[in-house]
mmCIF file with all atom_site columns, C-alpha atoms in Angstrom:
data_model
loop_
_atom_site.group_PDB
_atom_site.id
_atom_site.type_symbol
_atom_site.label_atom_id
_atom_site.label_alt_id
_atom_site.label_comp_id
_atom_site.label_asym_id
_atom_site.label_entity_id
_atom_site.label_seq_id
_atom_site.pdbx_PDB_ins_code
_atom_site.Cartn_x
_atom_site.Cartn_y
_atom_site.Cartn_z
_atom_site.occupancy
_atom_site.B_iso_or_equiv
_atom_site.pdbx_formal_charge
_atom_site.auth_seq_id
_atom_site.auth_comp_id
_atom_site.auth_asym_id
_atom_site.auth_atom_id
_atom_site.pdbx_PDB_model_num
ATOM 1   C CA . MET X 1 1   ? 147.257 156.052 -210.375 1.00 0.00 ? 1   MET X CA 1
ATOM 2   C CA . ILE X 1 2   ? 150.760 158.137 -209.940 1.00 0.00 ? 2   ILE X CA 1
ATOM 3   C CA . LEU X 1 3   ? 152.846 158.403 -213.111 1.00 0.00 ? 3   LEU X CA 1
ATOM 4   C CA . LEU X 1 4   ? 156.927 159.053 -211.954 1.00 0.00 ? 4   LEU X CA 1
ATOM 5   C CA . THR X 1 5   ? 158.938 159.679 -215.048 1.00 0.00 ? 5   THR X CA 1
ATOM 6   C CA . ALA X 1 6   ? 162.959 160.513 -214.895 1.00 0.00 ? 6   ALA X CA 1
ATOM 7   C CA . GLY X 1 7   ? 162.336 161.957 -217.744 1.00 0.00 ? 7   GLY X CA 1
ATOM 8   C CA . THR X 1 8   ? 164.993 160.780 -221.462 1.00 0.00 ? 8   THR X CA 1
ATOM 9   C CA . TYR X 1 9   ? 168.119 162.846 -220.386 1.00 0.00 ? 9   TYR X CA 1
ATOM 10  C CA . PRO X 1 10  ? 170.906 160.279 -221.874 1.00 0.00 ? 10  PRO X CA 1
ATOM 11  C CA . LEU X 1 11  ? 172.439 159.768 -217.665 1.00 0.00 ? 11  LEU X CA 1
ATOM 12  C CA . PRO X 1 12  ? 170.490 157.359 -214.979 1.00 0.00 ? 12  PRO X CA 1
ATOM 13  C CA . PHE X 1 13  ? 168.510 158.526 -212.201 1.00 0.00 ? 13  PHE X CA 1
ATOM 14  C CA . ASP X 1 14  ? 168.532 155.925 -210.141 1.00 0.00 ? 14  ASP X CA 1
ATOM 15  C CA . ARG X 1 15  ? 168.480 157.856 -207.002 1.00 0.00 ? 15  ARG X CA 1
ATOM 16  C CA . LEU X 1 16  ? 164.665 158.641 -207.243 1.00 0.00 ? 16  LEU X CA 1
ATOM 17  C CA . ILE X 1 17  ? 163.533 155.193 -209.222 1.00 0.00 ? 17  ILE X CA 1
ATOM 18  C CA . ARG X 1 18  ? 164.521 153.478 -206.712 1.00 0.00 ? 18  ARG X CA 1
ATOM 19  C CA . ALA X 1 19  ? 163.735 155.599 -203.896 1.00 0.00 ? 19  ALA X CA 1
ATOM 20  C CA . VAL X 1 20  ? 159.886 155.152 -205.177 1.00 0.00 ? 20  VAL X CA 1
ATOM 21  C CA . ASP X 1 21  ? 160.458 151.650 -205.306 1.00 0.00 ? 21  ASP X CA 1
ATOM 22  C CA . GLU X 1 22  ? 161.666 151.016 -201.679 1.00 0.00 ? 22  GLU X CA 1
ATOM 23  C CA . LEU X 1 23  ? 159.005 153.110 -200.629 1.00 0.00 ? 23  LEU X CA 1
ATOM 24  C CA . VAL X 1 24  ? 156.265 150.828 -202.406 1.00 0.00 ? 24  VAL X CA 1
ATOM 25  C CA . CYS X 1 25  ? 157.789 147.683 -201.073 1.00 0.00 ? 25  CYS X CA 1
ATOM 26  C CA . ARG X 1 26  ? 157.494 149.193 -197.361 1.00 0.00 ? 26  ARG X CA 1
ATOM 27  C CA . GLY X 1 27  ? 153.792 150.328 -197.526 1.00 0.00 ? 27  GLY X CA 1
ATOM 28  C CA . LEU X 1 28  ? 154.426 154.406 -197.648 1.00 0.00 ? 28  LEU X CA 1
ATOM 29  C CA . ILE X 1 29  ? 152.973 154.436 -201.040 1.00 0.00 ? 29  ILE X CA 1
ATOM 30  C CA . GLU X 1 30  ? 149.653 153.144 -201.403 1.00 0.00 ? 30  GLU X CA 1
ATOM 31  C CA . GLU X 1 31  ? 148.474 154.423 -204.906 1.00 0.00 ? 31  GLU X CA 1
ATOM 32  C CA . GLU X 1 32  ? 149.378 152.407 -207.823 1.00 0.00 ? 32  GLU X CA 1
ATOM 33  C CA . ILE X 1 33  ? 152.988 153.843 -209.676 1.00 0.00 ? 33  ILE X CA 1
ATOM 34  C CA . PHE X 1 34  ? 154.029 153.611 -213.379 1.00 0.00 ? 34  PHE X CA 1
ATOM 35  C CA . ALA X 1 35  ? 157.165 154.642 -214.097 1.00 0.00 ? 35  ALA X CA 1
ATOM 36  C CA . GLN X 1 36  ? 158.875 155.659 -217.052 1.00 0.00 ? 36  GLN X CA 1
ATOM 37  C CA . ILE X 1 37  ? 162.611 154.577 -215.991 1.00 0.00 ? 37  ILE X CA 1
ATOM 38  C CA . GLY X 1 38  ? 164.450 156.319 -219.066 1.00 0.00 ? 38  GLY X CA 1
ATOM 39  C CA . CYS X 1 39  ? 167.686 154.847 -218.542 1.00 0.00 ? 39  CYS X CA 1
ATOM 40  C CA . SER X 1 40  ? 168.340 154.024 -215.643 1.00 0.00 ? 40  SER X CA 1
ATOM 41  C CA . ASN X 1 41  ? 170.174 151.282 -214.117 1.00 0.00 ? 41  ASN X CA 1
ATOM 42  C CA . TYR X 1 42  ? 167.758 150.174 -211.402 1.00 0.00 ? 42  TYR X CA 1
ATOM 43  C CA . GLN X 1 43  ? 165.275 148.112 -211.965 1.00 0.00 ? 43  GLN X CA 1
ATOM 44  C CA . PRO X 1 44  ? 161.988 148.449 -210.090 1.00 0.00 ? 44  PRO X CA 1
ATOM 45  C CA . LYS X 1 45  ? 160.826 145.187 -207.834 1.00 0.00 ? 45  LYS X CA 1
ATOM 46  C CA . HIS X 1 46  ? 157.707 146.754 -206.679 1.00 0.00 ? 46  HIS X CA 1
ATOM 47  C CA . VAL X 1 47  ? 156.408 149.304 -209.258 1.00 0.00 ? 47  VAL X CA 1
ATOM 48  C CA . LYS X 1 48  ? 155.267 148.819 -213.070 1.00 0.00 ? 48  LYS X CA 1
ATOM 49  C CA . HIS X 1 49  ? 157.628 150.098 -215.614 1.00 0.00 ? 49  HIS X CA 1
ATOM 50  C CA . ALA X 1 50  ? 159.178 150.683 -219.072 1.00 0.00 ? 50  ALA X CA 1
ATOM 51  C CA . ARG X 1 51  ? 162.498 152.120 -219.866 1.00 0.00 ? 51  ARG X CA 1
ATOM 52  C CA . ILE X 1 52  ? 160.478 154.103 -222.536 1.00 0.00 ? 52  ILE X CA 1
ATOM 53  C CA . MET X 1 53  ? 156.914 155.012 -223.985 1.00 0.00 ? 53  MET X CA 1
ATOM 54  C CA . ASP X 1 54  ? 156.028 155.871 -227.496 1.00 0.00 ? 54  ASP X CA 1
ATOM 55  C CA . LYS X 1 55  ? 154.098 159.190 -227.324 1.00 0.00 ? 55  LYS X CA 1
ATOM 56  C CA . ASP X 1 56  ? 150.125 157.732 -227.595 1.00 0.00 ? 56  ASP X CA 1
ATOM 57  C CA . ALA X 1 57  ? 151.065 155.288 -224.643 1.00 0.00 ? 57  ALA X CA 1
ATOM 58  C CA . PHE X 1 58  ? 152.729 158.052 -222.386 1.00 0.00 ? 58  PHE X CA 1
ATOM 59  C CA . ASP X 1 59  ? 149.634 160.476 -223.245 1.00 0.00 ? 59  ASP X CA 1
ATOM 60  C CA . ARG X 1 60  ? 147.559 157.353 -221.716 1.00 0.00 ? 60  ARG X CA 1
ATOM 61  C CA . CYS X 1 61  ? 148.884 157.259 -218.903 1.00 0.00 ? 61  CYS X CA 1
ATOM 62  C CA . LEU X 1 62  ? 149.205 161.066 -218.346 1.00 0.00 ? 62  LEU X CA 1
ATOM 63  C CA . LYS X 1 63  ? 145.753 161.344 -218.761 1.00 0.00 ? 63  LYS X CA 1
ATOM 64  C CA . THR X 1 64  ? 144.710 158.851 -216.188 1.00 0.00 ? 64  THR X CA 1
ATOM 65  C CA . ALA X 1 65  ? 147.263 159.900 -213.560 1.00 0.00 ? 65  ALA X CA 1
ATOM 66  C CA . SER X 1 66  ? 145.796 161.687 -210.473 1.00 0.00 ? 66  SER X CA 1
ATOM 67  C CA . ALA X 1 67  ? 149.668 163.260 -210.179 1.00 0.00 ? 67  ALA X CA 1
ATOM 68  C CA . LEU X 1 68  ? 153.056 163.270 -211.653 1.00 0.00 ? 68  LEU X CA 1
ATOM 69  C CA . ILE X 1 69  ? 156.299 162.488 -209.636 1.00 0.00 ? 69  ILE X CA 1
ATOM 70  C CA . GLY X 1 70  ? 159.877 163.650 -211.940 1.00 0.00 ? 70  GLY X CA 1
ATOM 71  C CA . HIS X 1 71  ? 162.870 165.311 -212.580 1.00 0.00 ? 71  HIS X CA 1
ATOM 72  C CA . ALA X 1 72  ? 162.930 169.066 -212.776 1.00 0.00 ? 72  ALA X CA 1
ATOM 73  C CA . GLY X 1 73  ? 162.795 169.198 -216.471 1.00 0.00 ? 73  GLY X CA 1
ATOM 74  C CA . MET X 1 74  ? 161.196 172.110 -217.905 1.00 0.00 ? 74  MET X CA 1
ATOM 75  C CA . GLY X 1 75  ? 159.038 169.356 -220.073 1.00 0.00 ? 75  GLY X CA 1
ATOM 76  C CA . THR X 1 76  ? 158.238 167.208 -217.255 1.00 0.00 ? 76  THR X CA 1
ATOM 77  C CA . ILE X 1 77  ? 157.096 171.054 -215.358 1.00 0.00 ? 77  ILE X CA 1
ATOM 78  C CA . THR X 1 78  ? 155.069 172.018 -218.502 1.00 0.00 ? 78  THR X CA 1
ATOM 79  C CA . MET X 1 79  ? 153.039 168.754 -219.463 1.00 0.00 ? 79  MET X CA 1
ATOM 80  C CA . ALA X 1 80  ? 152.136 168.707 -215.781 1.00 0.00 ? 80  ALA X CA 1
ATOM 81  C CA . LEU X 1 81  ? 150.677 172.661 -215.880 1.00 0.00 ? 81  LEU X CA 1
ATOM 82  C CA . GLU X 1 82  ? 149.223 172.282 -219.133 1.00 0.00 ? 82  GLU X CA 1
ATOM 83  C CA . HIS X 1 83  ? 147.596 168.914 -217.238 1.00 0.00 ? 83  HIS X CA 1
ATOM 84  C CA . ASN X 1 84  ? 146.593 170.568 -214.261 1.00 0.00 ? 84  ASN X CA 1
ATOM 85  C CA . LYS X 1 85  ? 147.966 167.604 -212.601 1.00 0.00 ? 85  LYS X CA 1
ATOM 86  C CA . PRO X 1 86  ? 149.737 168.059 -209.317 1.00 0.00 ? 86  PRO X CA 1
ATOM 87  C CA . LEU X 1 87  ? 153.671 167.217 -209.859 1.00 0.00 ? 87  LEU X CA 1
ATOM 88  C CA . LEU X 1 88  ? 156.498 166.815 -207.637 1.00 0.00 ? 88  LEU X CA 1
ATOM 89  C CA . VAL X 1 89  ? 159.815 167.237 -208.898 1.00 0.00 ? 89  VAL X CA 1
ATOM 90  C CA . VAL X 1 90  ? 163.054 165.980 -207.591 1.00 0.00 ? 90  VAL X CA 1
ATOM 91  C CA . PRO X 1 91  ? 166.353 167.969 -209.130 1.00 0.00 ? 91  PRO X CA 1
ATOM 92  C CA . ARG X 1 92  ? 168.559 165.727 -210.880 1.00 0.00 ? 92  ARG X CA 1
ATOM 93  C CA . MET X 1 93  ? 171.706 167.272 -209.248 1.00 0.00 ? 93  MET X CA 1
ATOM 94  C CA . LYS X 1 94  ? 175.729 166.924 -210.262 1.00 0.00 ? 94  LYS X CA 1
ATOM 95  C CA . LYS X 1 95  ? 177.147 165.959 -206.802 1.00 0.00 ? 95  LYS X CA 1
ATOM 96  C CA . TYR X 1 96  ? 175.228 162.287 -208.284 1.00 0.00 ? 96  TYR X CA 1
ATOM 97  C CA . ARG X 1 97  ? 176.197 162.528 -211.607 1.00 0.00 ? 97  ARG X CA 1
ATOM 98  C CA . GLU X 1 98  ? 172.318 162.902 -213.335 1.00 0.00 ? 98  GLU X CA 1
ATOM 99  C CA . HIS X 1 99  ? 173.431 166.160 -214.772 1.00 0.00 ? 99  HIS X CA 1
ATOM 100 C CA . VAL X 1 100 ? 176.370 167.966 -216.132 1.00 0.00 ? 100 VAL X CA 1
ATOM 101 C CA . ASN X 1 101 ? 175.287 170.669 -213.256 1.00 0.00 ? 101 ASN X CA 1
ATOM 102 C CA . ASP X 1 102 ? 172.458 171.686 -210.385 1.00 0.00 ? 102 ASP X CA 1
ATOM 103 C CA . HIS X 1 103 ? 170.533 174.136 -212.950 1.00 0.00 ? 103 HIS X CA 1
ATOM 104 C CA . GLN X 1 104 ? 167.432 171.554 -212.000 1.00 0.00 ? 104 GLN X CA 1
ATOM 105 C CA . VAL X 1 105 ? 167.655 173.257 -208.202 1.00 0.00 ? 105 VAL X CA 1
ATOM 106 C CA . ALA X 1 106 ? 167.172 176.641 -209.128 1.00 0.00 ? 106 ALA X CA 1
ATOM 107 C CA . THR X 1 107 ? 164.254 175.736 -211.324 1.00 0.00 ? 107 THR X CA 1
ATOM 108 C CA . ALA X 1 108 ? 162.973 173.260 -209.106 1.00 0.00 ? 108 ALA X CA 1
ATOM 109 C CA . ARG X 1 109 ? 163.072 176.351 -206.327 1.00 0.00 ? 109 ARG X CA 1
ATOM 110 C CA . GLU X 1 110 ? 161.695 178.936 -208.757 1.00 0.00 ? 110 GLU X CA 1
ATOM 111 C CA . PHE X 1 111 ? 158.757 176.832 -209.487 1.00 0.00 ? 111 PHE X CA 1
ATOM 112 C CA . GLU X 1 112 ? 158.028 175.475 -206.062 1.00 0.00 ? 112 GLU X CA 1
ATOM 113 C CA . ARG X 1 113 ? 158.087 179.439 -205.217 1.00 0.00 ? 113 ARG X CA 1
ATOM 114 C CA . MET X 1 114 ? 155.260 180.216 -207.415 1.00 0.00 ? 114 MET X CA 1
ATOM 115 C CA . GLY X 1 115 ? 152.915 177.419 -206.132 1.00 0.00 ? 115 GLY X CA 1
ATOM 116 C CA . HIS X 1 116 ? 153.094 175.507 -209.891 1.00 0.00 ? 116 HIS X CA 1
ATOM 117 C CA . VAL X 1 117 ? 155.569 172.627 -208.007 1.00 0.00 ? 117 VAL X CA 1
ATOM 118 C CA . LEU X 1 118 ? 156.059 171.169 -204.519 1.00 0.00 ? 118 LEU X CA 1
ATOM 119 C CA . ALA X 1 119 ? 159.519 169.612 -204.465 1.00 0.00 ? 119 ALA X CA 1
ATOM 120 C CA . ALA X 1 120 ? 162.319 167.222 -202.615 1.00 0.00 ? 120 ALA X CA 1
ATOM 121 C CA . TYR X 1 121 ? 165.420 168.182 -202.768 1.00 0.00 ? 121 TYR X CA 1
ATOM 122 C CA . ASP X 1 122 ? 166.694 165.210 -200.394 1.00 0.00 ? 122 ASP X CA 1
ATOM 123 C CA . ILE X 1 123 ? 165.240 162.090 -200.846 1.00 0.00 ? 123 ILE X CA 1
ATOM 124 C CA . ASP X 1 124 ? 164.153 161.670 -197.189 1.00 0.00 ? 124 ASP X CA 1
ATOM 125 C CA . GLU X 1 125 ? 161.739 164.144 -197.707 1.00 0.00 ? 125 GLU X CA 1
ATOM 126 C CA . LEU X 1 126 ? 159.327 162.055 -200.961 1.00 0.00 ? 126 LEU X CA 1
ATOM 127 C CA . PRO X 1 127 ? 157.404 160.536 -197.774 1.00 0.00 ? 127 PRO X CA 1
ATOM 128 C CA . GLN X 1 128 ? 155.730 163.502 -196.570 1.00 0.00 ? 128 GLN X CA 1
ATOM 129 C CA . LYS X 1 129 ? 156.108 164.556 -200.049 1.00 0.00 ? 129 LYS X CA 1
ATOM 130 C CA . ILE X 1 130 ? 154.381 162.602 -201.723 1.00 0.00 ? 130 ILE X CA 1
ATOM 131 C CA . ARG X 1 131 ? 151.739 162.671 -198.908 1.00 0.00 ? 131 ARG X CA 1
ATOM 132 C CA . GLN X 1 132 ? 151.168 166.865 -199.588 1.00 0.00 ? 132 GLN X CA 1
ATOM 133 C CA . LEU X 1 133 ? 151.503 165.691 -203.461 1.00 0.00 ? 133 LEU X CA 1
ATOM 134 C CA . LYS X 1 134 ? 148.119 163.884 -202.675 1.00 0.00 ? 134 LYS X CA 1
ATOM 135 C CA . THR X 1 135 ? 146.490 167.796 -201.888 1.00 0.00 ? 135 THR X CA 1
ATOM 136 C CA . PHE X 1 136 ? 148.122 169.899 -203.699 1.00 0.00 ? 136 PHE X CA 1
ATOM 137 C CA . VAL X 1 137 ? 146.546 171.797 -206.255 1.00 0.00 ? 137 VAL X CA 1
ATOM 138 C CA . PRO X 1 138 ? 149.079 173.801 -208.520 1.00 0.00 ? 138 PRO X CA 1
ATOM 139 C CA . ALA X 1 139 ? 148.542 176.981 -209.108 1.00 0.00 ? 139 ALA X CA 1
ATOM 140 C CA . LEU X 1 140 ? 147.578 178.068 -212.317 1.00 0.00 ? 140 LEU X CA 1
ATOM 141 C CA . ARG X 1 141 ? 150.767 179.644 -214.618 1.00 0.00 ? 141 ARG X CA 1
ATOM 142 C CA . LYS X 1 142 ? 149.491 182.763 -216.601 1.00 0.00 ? 142 LYS X CA 1
ATOM 143 C CA . ALA X 1 143 ? 151.086 184.289 -219.538 1.00 0.00 ? 143 ALA X CA 1
ATOM 144 C CA . GLN X 1 144 ? 153.333 187.332 -219.352 1.00 0.00 ? 144 GLN X CA 1
ATOM 145 C CA . PRO X 1 145 ? 154.330 188.612 -222.714 1.00 0.00 ? 145 PRO X CA 1
ATOM 146 C CA . ASP X 1 146 ? 154.862 192.023 -221.814 1.00 0.00 ? 146 ASP X CA 1
ATOM 147 C CA . ALA X 1 147 ? 157.009 191.103 -218.665 1.00 0.00 ? 147 ALA X CA 1
ATOM 148 C CA . VAL X 1 148 ? 159.237 188.249 -221.065 1.00 0.00 ? 148 VAL X CA 1
ATOM 149 C CA . ALA X 1 149 ? 159.117 191.557 -224.048 1.00 0.00 ? 149 ALA X CA 1
ATOM 150 C CA . GLU X 1 150 ? 161.082 193.668 -221.492 1.00 0.00 ? 150 GLU X CA 1
ATOM 151 C CA . ARG X 1 151 ? 163.685 190.661 -220.254 1.00 0.00 ? 151 ARG X CA 1
ATOM 152 C CA . ILE X 1 152 ? 164.258 190.135 -223.639 1.00 0.00 ? 152 ILE X CA 1
ATOM 153 C CA . LYS X 1 153 ? 164.853 193.971 -224.485 1.00 0.00 ? 153 LYS X CA 1
ATOM 154 C CA . ARG X 1 154 ? 166.800 194.711 -221.394 1.00 0.00 ? 154 ARG X CA 1
ATOM 155 C CA . PHE X 1 155 ? 169.100 191.604 -223.068 1.00 0.00 ? 155 PHE X CA 1
ATOM 156 C CA . LEU X 1 156 ? 169.483 192.909 -226.323 1.00 0.00 ? 156 LEU X CA 1
ATOM 157 C CA . GLY X 1 157 ? 170.194 196.102 -224.700 1.00 0.00 ? 157 GLY X CA 1
ATOM 158 C CA . GLY X 1 158 ? 172.965 194.877 -222.787 1.00 0.00 ? 158 GLY X CA 1
ATOM 159 C CA . ILE X 1 159 ? 174.575 193.367 -225.305 1.00 0.00 ? 159 ILE X CA 1
ATOM 160 C CA . LEU X 1 160 ? 174.408 196.537 -228.054 1.00 0.00 ? 160 LEU X CA 1
ATOM 161 C CA . GLU X 1 161 ? 175.829 198.647 -225.477 1.00 0.00 ? 161 GLU X CA 1
#
């Protein structure tokens, strides 16, 4: 089962929910999908779904999921990395009124560059990326506390000058 999550951000992510639902309808996704659609207006016709799940139900789905598809929010990315689950991110975009800016595009690009996620920046990429998701193994995330401390030091030094 693939877990699709639109996150809990208070804007719909109909573009992703509709696209996955249509791919299931066309037989281009054969694996079962369960979606947490959040405040999306689109109601899937071919995908089992819930608007919001409580933490226990979500954790059960996450544990049994073979992979995740979701927005490029830090919570989703961190959760996938902590559970060593392959993740395909589709960044929410300002031009579709899915977010207030395009920071998720930058987040997706950076985590994709590091090998932690697969990313689709256009809905037309979904069929190919979902095929890749079956064999994608995310790179392990390594804590770098010294590098973080150095960045904070530089930032604070810039403020004090």
